[in-house]
């Protein structure tokens, strides 16, 4: 017997209809490519999204056609999100920071019909256009006539102006209802280990995720909030903020391409931002700017961090120096992305000092709707004791079942568990801590060493700006940890004393074997440290270093002692 309740489909268009009706005048503020500010509101967004459907129809877009976007966080990108999904086509957000070769692959793999691009990506469009002629019929630049770039596209690929098309379009469209399980948007993982793979979100998964994210112990956004997503709309739907903000009527402040510390500080203060979300590297840039300029964030109360482990030193600095609380979140493209979130529980609420920081540095509790487990390599479930570490698996209504073009269910095991590729512990309170990506964990003589734990210690050293640990080849132990660090401006790092800094913080056998000092670390298109590049460059570092072992303080080798060997001298630029 079915319950006797209305069976209304969960439609992405219902979010913007709700916001336009109930929060009509709530602002959407966008920083344009040229730095100027654009203002609209939810009523304006919904009306323009209907006009955009007319544009898309006039360009021949039909059900489930893919429409590619290469765009920053801004009002036109929001219009695309709602128009494309709302008309039952598929909004394919493309990460412009990927290599041109990967972007061509992605556009062809998705068979995008149209590309909507920001003018700042003109050179990129010029490069990829000849490689995507099989399906792309037109490139629409997200600007008005005066800003149209001077660009030559291949024959049969039209060059169009967004605002010209919008000016001629009717807003008479009525949002349709259809099966909530239908595809709504497509986002490719960055593919650091092979070709990128597409994750295909549905209307249902998107709404379930938005509702879960809006609960009080997760983003907990409210109509009085003004949210600034630094996380890009071109990767995992800006962590769902384009849906969760209008679903509660929170104002949106969209930074466009201006993501440096000074620009973010100004925009947050000018627009009275209360909540923001981004990856650790962006918050590190912001922190450095605040410290050097003496500026403060006047209205910001909460920052969400995720995408890679946030060093406790950053969480601590924002809290103690600026009174801003950082919440740690974990997720991935395949989980829409939010899977866990750090929020207080009765058991952890009263923690102070180091214990509180330790708790807030973990990735958090599973959100209702997400099941988690950790298993050993034989697939057996491990205990939730905060000690056992194993492969993290998840399942839930907003977790991928397969990648684009593959059989439903093919990305999961028979019980529906998706293997995340992360290694984690879960404690008795259900709080999960990522110790590594499974491909980054250092396997040293049968022991597993967590690179994240070692990186966090280096990051708490006063002279270290950024740190990465990789497993470098070792003749006896297979792999040993190698620490690669960037010093803070004007500081010098003495490898010996940096290793000494680890004393008492970790077991002796897990100390890094060596320190390499570099000017900067390579990052992926999604802002994570690119460990593959580091491994390619430094995998043999300890093997080559073998003759110098006699100089080991604390049982480690120290680069400073090898400084005579100029090719391994320490300053590398990526
Ligand atoms: P990609 O950047 O490879 O396209 P995602 O953006 O989906 O992929 O990244 C997901 C991965 O990022 C996770 O599997 C995990 O390794 C890492 N990650 C995300 N959030 C956190 C976090 N808070 N702490 C540690 N690692 C994280």
PDB file of C-alpha atoms in Angstrom, residues 47-59 161-173:
ATOM      1  CA  UNK A  47      12.919  35.430 -15.552  1.00  0.00           C
ATOM      2  CA  UNK A  48      16.229  35.469 -17.468  1.00  0.00           C
ATOM      3  CA  UNK A  49      16.536  31.666 -17.090  1.00  0.00           C
ATOM      4  CA  UNK A  50      13.157  31.349 -18.865  1.00  0.00           C
ATOM      5  CA  UNK A  51      14.412  33.657 -21.624  1.00  0.00           C
ATOM      6  CA  UNK A  52      17.533  31.548 -21.918  1.00  0.00           C
ATOM      7  CA  UNK A  53      15.410  28.446 -22.505  1.00  0.00           C
ATOM      8  CA  UNK A  54      13.935  30.224 -25.531  1.00  0.00           C
ATOM      9  CA  UNK A  55      17.494  30.920 -26.733  1.00  0.00           C
ATOM     10  CA  UNK A  56      18.507  27.284 -26.253  1.00  0.00           C
ATOM     11  CA  UNK A  57      15.416  26.070 -28.093  1.00  0.00           C
ATOM     12  CA  UNK A  58      16.151  28.439 -30.968  1.00  0.00           C
ATOM     13  CA  UNK A  59      19.635  26.927 -31.158  1.00  0.00           C
ATOM     14  CA  UNK A 161      26.791  36.819 -28.396  1.00  0.00           C
ATOM     15  CA  UNK A 162      24.835  35.872 -25.246  1.00  0.00           C
ATOM     16  CA  UNK A 163      23.234  39.261 -24.602  1.00  0.00           C
ATOM     17  CA  UNK A 164      22.207  39.673 -28.264  1.00  0.00           C
ATOM     18  CA  UNK A 165      20.432  36.325 -28.109  1.00  0.00           C
ATOM     19  CA  UNK A 166      18.818  37.155 -24.754  1.00  0.00           C
ATOM     20  CA  UNK A 167      17.585  40.543 -25.971  1.00  0.00           C
ATOM     21  CA  UNK A 168      15.553  38.849 -28.686  1.00  0.00           C
ATOM     22  CA  UNK A 169      14.155  36.043 -26.499  1.00  0.00           C
ATOM     23  CA  UNK A 170      10.703  35.735 -24.942  1.00  0.00           C
ATOM     24  CA  UNK A 171      10.237  34.917 -21.254  1.00  0.00           C
ATOM     25  CA  UNK A 172       6.943  33.076 -21.782  1.00  0.00           C
ATOM     26  CA  UNK A 173       8.392  29.646 -21.012  1.00  0.00           C
TER      27      UNK A 173
END
